[in-house]
GROMACS .gro file of C-alpha atoms in nm:
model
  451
    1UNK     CA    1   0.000   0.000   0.000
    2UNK     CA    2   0.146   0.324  -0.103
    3UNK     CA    3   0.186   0.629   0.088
    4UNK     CA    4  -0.137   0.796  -0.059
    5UNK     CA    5  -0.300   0.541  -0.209
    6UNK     CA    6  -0.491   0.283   0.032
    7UNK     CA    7  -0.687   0.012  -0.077
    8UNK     CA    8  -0.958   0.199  -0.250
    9UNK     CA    9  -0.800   0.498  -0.342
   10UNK     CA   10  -0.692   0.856  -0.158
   11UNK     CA   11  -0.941   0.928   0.131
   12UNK     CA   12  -0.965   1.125   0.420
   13UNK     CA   13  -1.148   1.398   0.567
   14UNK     CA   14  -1.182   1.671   0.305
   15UNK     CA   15  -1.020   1.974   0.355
   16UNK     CA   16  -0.790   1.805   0.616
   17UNK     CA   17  -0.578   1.513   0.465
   18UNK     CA   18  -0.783   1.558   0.112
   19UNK     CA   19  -0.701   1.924   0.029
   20UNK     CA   20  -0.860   2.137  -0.297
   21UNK     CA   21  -0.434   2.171  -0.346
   22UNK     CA   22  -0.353   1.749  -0.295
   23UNK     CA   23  -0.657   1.708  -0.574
   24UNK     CA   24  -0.449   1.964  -0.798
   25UNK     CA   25  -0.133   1.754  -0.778
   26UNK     CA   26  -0.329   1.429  -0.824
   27UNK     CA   27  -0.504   1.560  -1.176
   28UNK     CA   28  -0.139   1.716  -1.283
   29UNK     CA   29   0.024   1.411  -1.201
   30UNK     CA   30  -0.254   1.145  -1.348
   31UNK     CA   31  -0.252   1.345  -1.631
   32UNK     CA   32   0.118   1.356  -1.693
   33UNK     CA   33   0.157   1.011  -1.589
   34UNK     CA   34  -0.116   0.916  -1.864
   35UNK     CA   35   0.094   1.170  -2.145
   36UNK     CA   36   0.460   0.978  -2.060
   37UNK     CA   37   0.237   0.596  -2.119
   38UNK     CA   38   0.022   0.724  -2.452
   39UNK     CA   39   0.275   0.937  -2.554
   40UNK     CA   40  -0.008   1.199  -2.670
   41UNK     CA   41  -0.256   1.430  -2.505
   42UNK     CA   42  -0.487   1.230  -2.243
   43UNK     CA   43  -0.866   1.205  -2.185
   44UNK     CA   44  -1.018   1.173  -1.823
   45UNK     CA   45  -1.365   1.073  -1.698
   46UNK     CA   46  -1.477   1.241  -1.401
   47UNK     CA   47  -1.764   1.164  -1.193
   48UNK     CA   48  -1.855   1.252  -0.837
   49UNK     CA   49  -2.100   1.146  -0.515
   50UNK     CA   50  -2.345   1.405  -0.305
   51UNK     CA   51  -2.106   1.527  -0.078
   52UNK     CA   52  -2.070   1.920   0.013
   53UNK     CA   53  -1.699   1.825  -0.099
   54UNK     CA   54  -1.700   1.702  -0.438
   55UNK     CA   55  -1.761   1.979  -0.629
   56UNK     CA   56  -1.436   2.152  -0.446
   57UNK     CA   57  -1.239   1.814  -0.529
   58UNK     CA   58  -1.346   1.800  -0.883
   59UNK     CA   59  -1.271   2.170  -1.018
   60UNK     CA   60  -0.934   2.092  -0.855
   61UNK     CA   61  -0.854   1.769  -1.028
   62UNK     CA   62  -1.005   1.967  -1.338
   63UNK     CA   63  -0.751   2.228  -1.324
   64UNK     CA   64  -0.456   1.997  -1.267
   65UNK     CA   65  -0.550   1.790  -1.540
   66UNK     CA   66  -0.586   2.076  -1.776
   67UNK     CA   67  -0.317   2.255  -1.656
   68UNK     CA   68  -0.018   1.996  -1.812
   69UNK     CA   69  -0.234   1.972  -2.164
   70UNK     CA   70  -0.530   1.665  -2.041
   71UNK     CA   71  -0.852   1.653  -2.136
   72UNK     CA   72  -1.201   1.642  -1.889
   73UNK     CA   73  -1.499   1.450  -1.957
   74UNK     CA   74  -1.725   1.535  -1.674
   75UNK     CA   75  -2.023   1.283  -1.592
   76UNK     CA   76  -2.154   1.513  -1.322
   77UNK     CA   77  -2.320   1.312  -0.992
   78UNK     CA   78  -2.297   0.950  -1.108
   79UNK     CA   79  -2.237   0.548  -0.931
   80UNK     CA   80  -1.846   0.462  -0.903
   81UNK     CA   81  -1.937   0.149  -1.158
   82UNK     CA   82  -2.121   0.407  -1.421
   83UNK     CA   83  -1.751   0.585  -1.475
   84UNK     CA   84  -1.564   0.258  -1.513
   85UNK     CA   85  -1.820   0.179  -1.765
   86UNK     CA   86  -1.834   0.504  -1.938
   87UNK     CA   87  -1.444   0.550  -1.906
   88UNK     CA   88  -1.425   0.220  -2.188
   89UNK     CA   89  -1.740   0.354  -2.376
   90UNK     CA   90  -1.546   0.656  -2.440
   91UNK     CA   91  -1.244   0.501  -2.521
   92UNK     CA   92  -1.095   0.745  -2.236
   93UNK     CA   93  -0.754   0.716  -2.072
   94UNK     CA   94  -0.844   0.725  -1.721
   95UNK     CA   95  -1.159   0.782  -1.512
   96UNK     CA   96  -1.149   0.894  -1.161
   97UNK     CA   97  -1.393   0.920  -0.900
   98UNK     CA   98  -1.480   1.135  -0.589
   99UNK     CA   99  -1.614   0.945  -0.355
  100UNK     CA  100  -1.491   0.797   0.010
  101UNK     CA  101  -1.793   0.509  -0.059
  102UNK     CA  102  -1.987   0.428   0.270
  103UNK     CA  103  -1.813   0.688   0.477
  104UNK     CA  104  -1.981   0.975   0.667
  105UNK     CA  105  -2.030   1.291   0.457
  106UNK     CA  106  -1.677   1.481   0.613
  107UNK     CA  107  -1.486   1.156   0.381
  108UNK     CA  108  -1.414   1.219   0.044
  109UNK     CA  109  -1.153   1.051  -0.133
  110UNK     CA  110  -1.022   0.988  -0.523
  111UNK     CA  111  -1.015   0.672  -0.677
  112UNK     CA  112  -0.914   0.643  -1.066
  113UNK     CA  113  -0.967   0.345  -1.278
  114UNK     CA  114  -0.765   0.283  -1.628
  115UNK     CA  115  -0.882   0.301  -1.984
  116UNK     CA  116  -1.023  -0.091  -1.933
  117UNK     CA  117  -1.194   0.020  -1.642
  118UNK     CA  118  -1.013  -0.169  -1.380
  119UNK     CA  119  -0.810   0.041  -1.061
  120UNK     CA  120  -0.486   0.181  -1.165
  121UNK     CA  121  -0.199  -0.066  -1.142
  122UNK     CA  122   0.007  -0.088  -0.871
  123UNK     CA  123   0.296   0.090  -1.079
  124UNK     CA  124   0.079   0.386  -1.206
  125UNK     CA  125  -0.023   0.475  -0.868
  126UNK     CA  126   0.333   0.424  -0.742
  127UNK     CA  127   0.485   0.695  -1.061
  128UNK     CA  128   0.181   0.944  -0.931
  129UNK     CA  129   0.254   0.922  -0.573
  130UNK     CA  130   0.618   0.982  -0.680
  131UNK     CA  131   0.562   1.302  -0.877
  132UNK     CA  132   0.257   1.436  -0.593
  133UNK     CA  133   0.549   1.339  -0.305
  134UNK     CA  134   0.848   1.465  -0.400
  135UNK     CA  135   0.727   1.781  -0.580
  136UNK     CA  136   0.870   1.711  -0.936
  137UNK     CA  137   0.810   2.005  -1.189
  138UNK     CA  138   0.539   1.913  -1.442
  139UNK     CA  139   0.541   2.050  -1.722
  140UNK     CA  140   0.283   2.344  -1.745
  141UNK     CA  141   0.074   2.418  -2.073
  142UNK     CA  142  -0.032   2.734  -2.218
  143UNK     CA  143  -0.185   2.872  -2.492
  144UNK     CA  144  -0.318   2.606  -2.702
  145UNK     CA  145  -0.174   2.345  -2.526
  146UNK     CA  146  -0.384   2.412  -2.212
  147UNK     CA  147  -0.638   2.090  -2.195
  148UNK     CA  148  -1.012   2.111  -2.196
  149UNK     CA  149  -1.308   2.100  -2.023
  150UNK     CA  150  -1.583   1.949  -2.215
  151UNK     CA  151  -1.954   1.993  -2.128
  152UNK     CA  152  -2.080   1.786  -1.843
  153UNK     CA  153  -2.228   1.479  -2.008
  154UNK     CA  154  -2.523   1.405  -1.815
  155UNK     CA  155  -2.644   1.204  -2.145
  156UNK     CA  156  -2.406   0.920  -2.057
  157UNK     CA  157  -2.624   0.849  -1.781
  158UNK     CA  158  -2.853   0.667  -2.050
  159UNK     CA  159  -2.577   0.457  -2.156
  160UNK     CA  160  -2.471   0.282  -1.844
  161UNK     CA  161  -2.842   0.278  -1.738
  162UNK     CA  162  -2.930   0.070  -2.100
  163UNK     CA  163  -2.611  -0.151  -2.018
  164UNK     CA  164  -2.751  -0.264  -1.683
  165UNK     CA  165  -3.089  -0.313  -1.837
  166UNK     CA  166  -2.921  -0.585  -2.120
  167UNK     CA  167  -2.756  -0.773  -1.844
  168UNK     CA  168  -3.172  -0.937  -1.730
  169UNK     CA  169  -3.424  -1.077  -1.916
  170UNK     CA  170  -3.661  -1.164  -1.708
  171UNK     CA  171  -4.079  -1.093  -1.648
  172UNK     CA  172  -4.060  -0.906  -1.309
  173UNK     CA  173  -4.456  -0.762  -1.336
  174UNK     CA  174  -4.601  -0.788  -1.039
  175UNK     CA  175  -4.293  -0.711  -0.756
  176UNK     CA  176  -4.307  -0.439  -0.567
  177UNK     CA  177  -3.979  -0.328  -0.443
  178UNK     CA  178  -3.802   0.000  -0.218
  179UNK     CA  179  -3.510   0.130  -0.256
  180UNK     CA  180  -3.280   0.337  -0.027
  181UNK     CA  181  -3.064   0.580  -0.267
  182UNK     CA  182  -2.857   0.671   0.043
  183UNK     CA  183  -2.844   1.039  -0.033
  184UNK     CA  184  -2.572   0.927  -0.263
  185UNK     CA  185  -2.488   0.896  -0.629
  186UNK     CA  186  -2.785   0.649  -0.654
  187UNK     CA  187  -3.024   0.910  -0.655
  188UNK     CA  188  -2.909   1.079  -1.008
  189UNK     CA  189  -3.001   0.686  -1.177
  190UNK     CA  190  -3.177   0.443  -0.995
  191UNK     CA  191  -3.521   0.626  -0.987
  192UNK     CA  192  -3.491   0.595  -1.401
  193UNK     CA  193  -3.344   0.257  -1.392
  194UNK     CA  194  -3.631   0.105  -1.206
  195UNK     CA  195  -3.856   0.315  -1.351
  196UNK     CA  196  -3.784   0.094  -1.719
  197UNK     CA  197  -3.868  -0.210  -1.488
  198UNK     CA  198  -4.212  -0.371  -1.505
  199UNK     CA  199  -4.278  -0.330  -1.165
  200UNK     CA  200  -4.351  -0.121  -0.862
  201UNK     CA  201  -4.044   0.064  -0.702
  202UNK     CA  202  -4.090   0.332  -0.419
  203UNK     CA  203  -3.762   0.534  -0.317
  204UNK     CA  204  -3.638   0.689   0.048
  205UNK     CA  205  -3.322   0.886   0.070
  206UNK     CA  206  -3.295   1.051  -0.265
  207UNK     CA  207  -3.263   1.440  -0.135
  208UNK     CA  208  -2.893   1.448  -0.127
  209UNK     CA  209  -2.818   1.839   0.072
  210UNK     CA  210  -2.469   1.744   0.055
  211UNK     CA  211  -2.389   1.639   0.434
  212UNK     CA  212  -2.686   1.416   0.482
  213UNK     CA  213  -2.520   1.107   0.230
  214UNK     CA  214  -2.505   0.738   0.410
  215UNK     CA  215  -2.650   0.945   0.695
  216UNK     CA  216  -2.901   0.668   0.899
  217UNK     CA  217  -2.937   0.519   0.590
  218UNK     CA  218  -2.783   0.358   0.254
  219UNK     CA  219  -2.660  -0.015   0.327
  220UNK     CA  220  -2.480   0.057   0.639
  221UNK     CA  221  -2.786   0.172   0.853
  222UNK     CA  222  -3.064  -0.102   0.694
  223UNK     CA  223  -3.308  -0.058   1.035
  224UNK     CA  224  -3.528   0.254   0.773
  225UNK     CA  225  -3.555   0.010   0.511
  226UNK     CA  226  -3.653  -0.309   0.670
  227UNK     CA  227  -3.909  -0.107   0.860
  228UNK     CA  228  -4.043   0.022   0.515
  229UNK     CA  229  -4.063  -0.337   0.370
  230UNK     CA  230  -4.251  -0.461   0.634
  231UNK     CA  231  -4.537  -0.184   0.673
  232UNK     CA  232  -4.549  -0.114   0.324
  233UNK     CA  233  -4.555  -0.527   0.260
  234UNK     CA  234  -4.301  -0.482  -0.003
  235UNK     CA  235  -4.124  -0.765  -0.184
  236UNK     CA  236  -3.802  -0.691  -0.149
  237UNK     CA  237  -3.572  -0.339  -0.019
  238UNK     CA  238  -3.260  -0.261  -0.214
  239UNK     CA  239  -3.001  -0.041  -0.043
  240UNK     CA  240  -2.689   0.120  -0.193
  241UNK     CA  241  -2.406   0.288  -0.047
  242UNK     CA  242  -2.292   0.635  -0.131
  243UNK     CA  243  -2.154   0.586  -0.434
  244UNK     CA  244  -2.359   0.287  -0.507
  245UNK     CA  245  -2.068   0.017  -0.556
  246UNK     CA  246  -2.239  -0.175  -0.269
  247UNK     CA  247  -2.618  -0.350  -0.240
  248UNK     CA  248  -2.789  -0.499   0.064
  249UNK     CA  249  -3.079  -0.604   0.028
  250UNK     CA  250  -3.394  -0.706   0.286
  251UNK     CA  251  -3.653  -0.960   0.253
  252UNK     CA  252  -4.025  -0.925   0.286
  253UNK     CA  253  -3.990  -0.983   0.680
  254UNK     CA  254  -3.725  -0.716   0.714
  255UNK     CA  255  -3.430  -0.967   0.730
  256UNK     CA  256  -3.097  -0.840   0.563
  257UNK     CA  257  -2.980  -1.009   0.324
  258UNK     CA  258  -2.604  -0.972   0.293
  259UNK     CA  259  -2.316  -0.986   0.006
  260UNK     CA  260  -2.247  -1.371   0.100
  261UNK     CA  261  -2.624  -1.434   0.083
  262UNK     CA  262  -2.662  -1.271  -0.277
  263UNK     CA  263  -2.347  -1.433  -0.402
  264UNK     CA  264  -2.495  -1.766  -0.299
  265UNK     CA  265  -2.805  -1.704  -0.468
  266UNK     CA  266  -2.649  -1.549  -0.814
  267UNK     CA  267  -2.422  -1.858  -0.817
  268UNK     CA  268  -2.654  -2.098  -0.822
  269UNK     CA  269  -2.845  -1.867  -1.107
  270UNK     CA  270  -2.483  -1.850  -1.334
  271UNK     CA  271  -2.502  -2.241  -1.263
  272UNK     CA  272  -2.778  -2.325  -1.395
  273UNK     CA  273  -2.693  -2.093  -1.733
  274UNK     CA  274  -2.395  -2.236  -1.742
  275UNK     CA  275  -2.211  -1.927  -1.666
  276UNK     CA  276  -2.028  -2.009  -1.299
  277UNK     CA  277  -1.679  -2.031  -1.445
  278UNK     CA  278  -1.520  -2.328  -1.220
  279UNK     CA  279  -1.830  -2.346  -1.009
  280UNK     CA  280  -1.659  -2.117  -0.795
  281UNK     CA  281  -1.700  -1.824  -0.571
  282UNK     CA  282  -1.470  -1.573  -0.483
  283UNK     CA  283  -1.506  -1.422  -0.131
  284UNK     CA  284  -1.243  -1.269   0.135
  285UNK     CA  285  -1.135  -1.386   0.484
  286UNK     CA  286  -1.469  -1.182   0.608
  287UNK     CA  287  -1.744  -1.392   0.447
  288UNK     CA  288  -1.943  -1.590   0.692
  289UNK     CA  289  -1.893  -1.948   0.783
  290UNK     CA  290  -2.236  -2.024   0.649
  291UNK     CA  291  -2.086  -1.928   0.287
  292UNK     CA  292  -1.830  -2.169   0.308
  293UNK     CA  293  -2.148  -2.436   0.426
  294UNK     CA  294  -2.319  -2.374   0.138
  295UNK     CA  295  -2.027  -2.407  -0.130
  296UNK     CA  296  -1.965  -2.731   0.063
  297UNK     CA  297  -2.362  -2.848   0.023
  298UNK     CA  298  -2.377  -2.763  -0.334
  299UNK     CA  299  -2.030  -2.890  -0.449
  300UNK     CA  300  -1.895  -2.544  -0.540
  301UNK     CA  301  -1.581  -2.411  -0.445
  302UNK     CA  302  -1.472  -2.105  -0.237
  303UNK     CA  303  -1.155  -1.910  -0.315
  304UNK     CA  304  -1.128  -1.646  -0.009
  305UNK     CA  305  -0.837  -1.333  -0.025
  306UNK     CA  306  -0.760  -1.090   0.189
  307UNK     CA  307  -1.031  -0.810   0.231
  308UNK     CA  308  -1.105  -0.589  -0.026
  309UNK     CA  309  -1.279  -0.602  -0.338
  310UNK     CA  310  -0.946  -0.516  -0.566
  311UNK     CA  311  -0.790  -0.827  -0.418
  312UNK     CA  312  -1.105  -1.023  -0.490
  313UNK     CA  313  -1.103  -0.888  -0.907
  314UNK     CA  314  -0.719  -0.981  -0.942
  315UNK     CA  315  -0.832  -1.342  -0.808
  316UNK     CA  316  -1.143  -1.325  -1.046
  317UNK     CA  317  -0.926  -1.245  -1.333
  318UNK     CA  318  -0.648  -1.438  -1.240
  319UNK     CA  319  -0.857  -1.770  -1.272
  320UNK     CA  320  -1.115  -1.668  -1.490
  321UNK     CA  321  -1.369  -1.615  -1.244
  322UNK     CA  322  -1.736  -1.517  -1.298
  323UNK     CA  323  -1.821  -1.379  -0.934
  324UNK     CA  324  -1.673  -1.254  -0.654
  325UNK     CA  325  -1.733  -1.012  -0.360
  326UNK     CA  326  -1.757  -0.900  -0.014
  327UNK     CA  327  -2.001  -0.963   0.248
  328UNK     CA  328  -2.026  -0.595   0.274
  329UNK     CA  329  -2.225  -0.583  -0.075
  330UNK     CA  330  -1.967  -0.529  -0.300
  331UNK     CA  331  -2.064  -0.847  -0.573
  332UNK     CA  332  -1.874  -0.840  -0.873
  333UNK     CA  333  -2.067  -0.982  -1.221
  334UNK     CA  334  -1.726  -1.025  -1.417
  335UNK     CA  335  -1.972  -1.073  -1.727
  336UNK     CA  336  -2.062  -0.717  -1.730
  337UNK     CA  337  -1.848  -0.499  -1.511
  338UNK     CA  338  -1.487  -0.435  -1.381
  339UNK     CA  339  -1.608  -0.354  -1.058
  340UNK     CA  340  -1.879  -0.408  -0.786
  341UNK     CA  341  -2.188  -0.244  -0.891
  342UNK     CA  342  -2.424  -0.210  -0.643
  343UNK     CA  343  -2.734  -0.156  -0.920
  344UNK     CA  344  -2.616  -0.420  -1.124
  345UNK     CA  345  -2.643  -0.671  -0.831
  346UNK     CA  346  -2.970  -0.576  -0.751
  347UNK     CA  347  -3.098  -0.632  -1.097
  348UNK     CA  348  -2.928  -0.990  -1.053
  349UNK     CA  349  -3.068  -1.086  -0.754
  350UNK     CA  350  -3.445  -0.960  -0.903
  351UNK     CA  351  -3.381  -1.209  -1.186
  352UNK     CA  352  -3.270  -1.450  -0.920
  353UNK     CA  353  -3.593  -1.370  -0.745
  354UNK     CA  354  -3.806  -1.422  -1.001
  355UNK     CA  355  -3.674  -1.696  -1.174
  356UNK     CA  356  -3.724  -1.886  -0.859
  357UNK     CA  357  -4.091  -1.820  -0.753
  358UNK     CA  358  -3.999  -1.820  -0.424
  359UNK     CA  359  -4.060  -1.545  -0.165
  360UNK     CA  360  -3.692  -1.318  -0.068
  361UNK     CA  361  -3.685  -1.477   0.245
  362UNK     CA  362  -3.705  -1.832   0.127
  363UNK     CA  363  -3.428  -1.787  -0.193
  364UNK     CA  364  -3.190  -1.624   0.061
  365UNK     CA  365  -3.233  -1.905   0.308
  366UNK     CA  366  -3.023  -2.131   0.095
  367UNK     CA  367  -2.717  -1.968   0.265
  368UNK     CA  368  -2.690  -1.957   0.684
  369UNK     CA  369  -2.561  -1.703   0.873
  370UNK     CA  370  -2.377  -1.775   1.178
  371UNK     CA  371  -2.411  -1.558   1.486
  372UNK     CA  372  -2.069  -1.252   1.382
  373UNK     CA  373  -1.993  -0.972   1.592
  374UNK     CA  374  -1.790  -0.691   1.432
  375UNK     CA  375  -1.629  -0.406   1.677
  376UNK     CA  376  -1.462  -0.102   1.533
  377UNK     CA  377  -1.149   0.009   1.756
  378UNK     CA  378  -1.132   0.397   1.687
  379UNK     CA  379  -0.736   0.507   1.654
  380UNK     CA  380  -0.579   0.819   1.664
  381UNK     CA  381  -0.389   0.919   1.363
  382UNK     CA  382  -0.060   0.884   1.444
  383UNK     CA  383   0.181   0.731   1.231
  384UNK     CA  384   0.228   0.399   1.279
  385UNK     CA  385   0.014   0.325   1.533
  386UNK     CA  386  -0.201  -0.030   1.320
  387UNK     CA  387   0.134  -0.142   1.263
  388UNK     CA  388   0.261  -0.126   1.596
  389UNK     CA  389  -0.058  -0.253   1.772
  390UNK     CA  390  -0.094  -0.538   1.466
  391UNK     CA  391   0.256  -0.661   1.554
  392UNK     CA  392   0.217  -0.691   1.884
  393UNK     CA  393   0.325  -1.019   2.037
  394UNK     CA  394   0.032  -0.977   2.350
  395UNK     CA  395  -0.221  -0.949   2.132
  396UNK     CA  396  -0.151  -1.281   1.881
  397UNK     CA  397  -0.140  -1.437   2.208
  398UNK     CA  398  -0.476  -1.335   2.309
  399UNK     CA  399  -0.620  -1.426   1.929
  400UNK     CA  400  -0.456  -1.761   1.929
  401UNK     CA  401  -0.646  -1.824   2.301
  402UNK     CA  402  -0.968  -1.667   2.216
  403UNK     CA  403  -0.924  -1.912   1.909
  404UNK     CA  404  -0.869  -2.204   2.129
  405UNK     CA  405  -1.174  -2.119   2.341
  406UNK     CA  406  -1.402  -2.086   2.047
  407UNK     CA  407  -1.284  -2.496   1.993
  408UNK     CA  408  -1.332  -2.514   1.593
  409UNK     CA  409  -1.685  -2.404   1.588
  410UNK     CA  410  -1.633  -2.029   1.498
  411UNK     CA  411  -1.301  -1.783   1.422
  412UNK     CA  412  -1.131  -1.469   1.490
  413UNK     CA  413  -1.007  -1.218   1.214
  414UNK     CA  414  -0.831  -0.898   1.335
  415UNK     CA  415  -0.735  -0.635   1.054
  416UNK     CA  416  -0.651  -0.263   1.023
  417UNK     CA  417  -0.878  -0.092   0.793
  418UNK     CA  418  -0.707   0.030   0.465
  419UNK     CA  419  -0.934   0.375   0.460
  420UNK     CA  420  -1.008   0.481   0.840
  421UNK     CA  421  -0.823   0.495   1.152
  422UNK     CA  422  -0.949   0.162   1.294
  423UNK     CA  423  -0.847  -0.220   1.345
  424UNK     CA  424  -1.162  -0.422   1.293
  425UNK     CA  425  -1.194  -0.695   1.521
  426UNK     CA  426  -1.453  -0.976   1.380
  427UNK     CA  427  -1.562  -1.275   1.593
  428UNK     CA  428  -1.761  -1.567   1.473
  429UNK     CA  429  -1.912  -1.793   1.699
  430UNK     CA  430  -2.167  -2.083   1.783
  431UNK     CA  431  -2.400  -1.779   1.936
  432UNK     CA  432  -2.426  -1.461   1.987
  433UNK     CA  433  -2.352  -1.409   2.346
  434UNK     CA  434  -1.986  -1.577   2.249
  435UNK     CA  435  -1.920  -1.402   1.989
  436UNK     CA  436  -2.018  -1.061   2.149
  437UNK     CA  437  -1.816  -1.134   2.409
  438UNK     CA  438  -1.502  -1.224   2.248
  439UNK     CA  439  -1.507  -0.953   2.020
  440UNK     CA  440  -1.522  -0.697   2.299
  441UNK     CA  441  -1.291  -0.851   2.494
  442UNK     CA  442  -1.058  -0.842   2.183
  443UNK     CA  443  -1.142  -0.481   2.131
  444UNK     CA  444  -1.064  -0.354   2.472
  445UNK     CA  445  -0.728  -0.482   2.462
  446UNK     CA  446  -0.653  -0.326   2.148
  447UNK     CA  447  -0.764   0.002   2.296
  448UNK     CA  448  -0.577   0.000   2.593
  449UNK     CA  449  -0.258  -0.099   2.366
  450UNK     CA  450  -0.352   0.274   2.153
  451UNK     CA  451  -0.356   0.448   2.441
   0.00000   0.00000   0.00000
């Protein structure tokens, strides 16, 4: 992991650690990166989430980009999947993204994809983090030579709203559905995207005021939606994050059902078409035991990596995968996008649905959950400090005990996050109460060690 670059990008608190004059260095140096590969003036996608922040971000990256001879094509407020899509369509050299994902509004972060719509190589990100670091001269344009901004092209929408259509074919008359936009990038396409659906779909969260994005809602606070589906005896709720990457979904009795849930169901779907390259699934070290139960029960095999959704695509593509994801909602359709999508997903797991003929609750229940309890240790920022507390030789002793204790029949994954100052502590168990209290035992050791 670089120095900027985590494991989904640049991202911090805007204004803070992501500055208007960071984003200026990042567009100069993607840009002149992008000239020294092509050898000829560059073309970037840009599209952006709801935040107060983006628009500060964006004219930033804009004017680095421009200023060392690049191109802009802005998408305006659009899903992080839409500009990987759009950046091929285009037959661009790069599309970036502002967006810190699921994070609260204060989060924004940059996140670029290639011309094949895939996140920048290890090496790319490496030369920009080089030129941003040590302050290398670019070379500034002028006159002519100055790049452009072309006119935002909100029209694009319609493209990677048609591509997402093409990917069912399925009758879905008759479902009634909600959907929880998140205040996020969702709200610019999924009320037209269901809308070309033959079926009912109601939508909460789609006022976006630019602070109130993944706030008590989106698909890290389900408890609004689940409510909703119940009273309003809905079919199924769909719930994106804020830059709709990520879906969760709930049945019609309000149970979530989570990214190792959908990738169950959507595998056996591919099966049966014939389209689950290697009848396998590829998860990470996070996925519930119950996913590795069902792979067992219907002779399919799970490849697991470590967490993150990047690391899951380079094993997809590596073995010729056809899906993969995280138990967090990001579910990757290799068939049809370089990315999670969070909207693509859902229109997946609809055709799943109604292929079927069974009821949400009863399709999801092919895949058990076992009682997990996740607890987020808050850490300051100083440098250092997951290292230091991840390499302590206490607290592997305490994992391998708590390990021990759990006697086979449940596990313990410890892991600093790669975009937020926290170690995750995740403990699976034969119940809750054990789980519970492992995890917080695990937690309040790591706290005391931060202090």
């Amino acid at each position: 992991m670089g120095k900027l670059f985590g494991t989904d990008g640049i991202r911090g608190v805007a204004g803070l650690q992501l500055t208007a004059e960071l984003a200026f260095h990042v567009g100069q140096s993607v840009a002149t990166v992008l000239r020294e590969e092509k050898g000829s003036t560059p073309t970037v996608t840009i599209g952006k989430d709801t935040r107060i922040s983006s628009e500060m971000l964006e004219s930033a990256l804009v004017a680095g980009i421009c200023s060392v001879g690049g191109n802009v094509i802005p998408l305006g407020t659009i899903p992080t999947p839409a500009v990987a899509f759009l950046t091929m369509q285009e037959k661009a050299d790069a599309g970036i993204v502002i967006s810190a994902s699921h994070n609260p509004y204060e989060y924004n972060g940059i996140k670029v994809f290639n011309a094949q719509g895939y996140k920048l190589p290890d090496a790319m990100e490496q030369r920009v983090e080089e030129l941003i670091l040590t302050g290398a001269e670019m070379e500034r344009k002028t006159g002519d030579g100055i790049g452009r901004r072309y006119e935002e092209c909100r029209e694009l929408r319609k493209s990677y709203i048609d591509h997402l259509l093409s990917t069912i074919d399925v009758d879905t008359s008759g479902l009634r559905v909600l959907v929880d936009c998140a205040n996020g990038a969702a709200s610019a396409t999924a009320p037209e995207l269901f809308s070309r659906l033959d079926l009912q779909a109601d939508f909460i969260y789609t006022t976006p005021d630019g602070i109130n994005i993944n706030n008590g809602c989106g698909s890290t606070h389900m408890e609004a939606l689940a409510k909703g589906v119940v009273e309003g005896k809905y079919d199924l709720g769909i719930a994106f994050d804020g830059d709709a990457d990520r879906c969760l979904l709930v049945d019609e009795e309000g149970n979530v059902i989570d990214g190792d849930k959908v990738m169950a169901v959507c595998a056996v779907m591919l099966r049966r078409s014939g389209g689950l390259n290697g009848d396998t699934i590829v998860a990470t070290v996070m996925s519930n035991l119950g996913l590795h139960e069902f792979c067992r029960n219907n002779n399919m095999h799970l490849v697991c990596t470590p967490v993150g959704d990047r690391n899951v695509l380079e094993k997809m593509l590596e073995c010729d995968y056809s899906i993969g994801g995280e138990q967090s909602g990001h579910t990757i359709f290799r068939a049809y996008s370089t990315t999670g999508d969070g909207e693509l997903t859902a229109l997946q797991f609809l055709q799943a649905l109604c292929q079927s003929g069974k009821k949400a609750s009863e399709l999801a229940s092919c895949c058990a959950q076992y009682p997990q309890e996740l607890v987020n240790v808050a850490l300051g920022h100083t440098p250092g400090v997951k290292e230091r507390i991840m390499a302590d030789e206490e607290l592997q002793k305490r994992i391998r005990e708590t390990e021990e204790m759990l006697g086979g029949e449940g596990r313990v994954l410890i892991r600093p996050s790669g975009t937020e100052a926290l170690i995750r502590v995740m403990v699976e168990a034969k119940s809750d109460e054990i789980a519970r209290h492992a995890a917080e035992s695990l937690a309040d050791f790591i706290k005391n060690l931060s202090n």
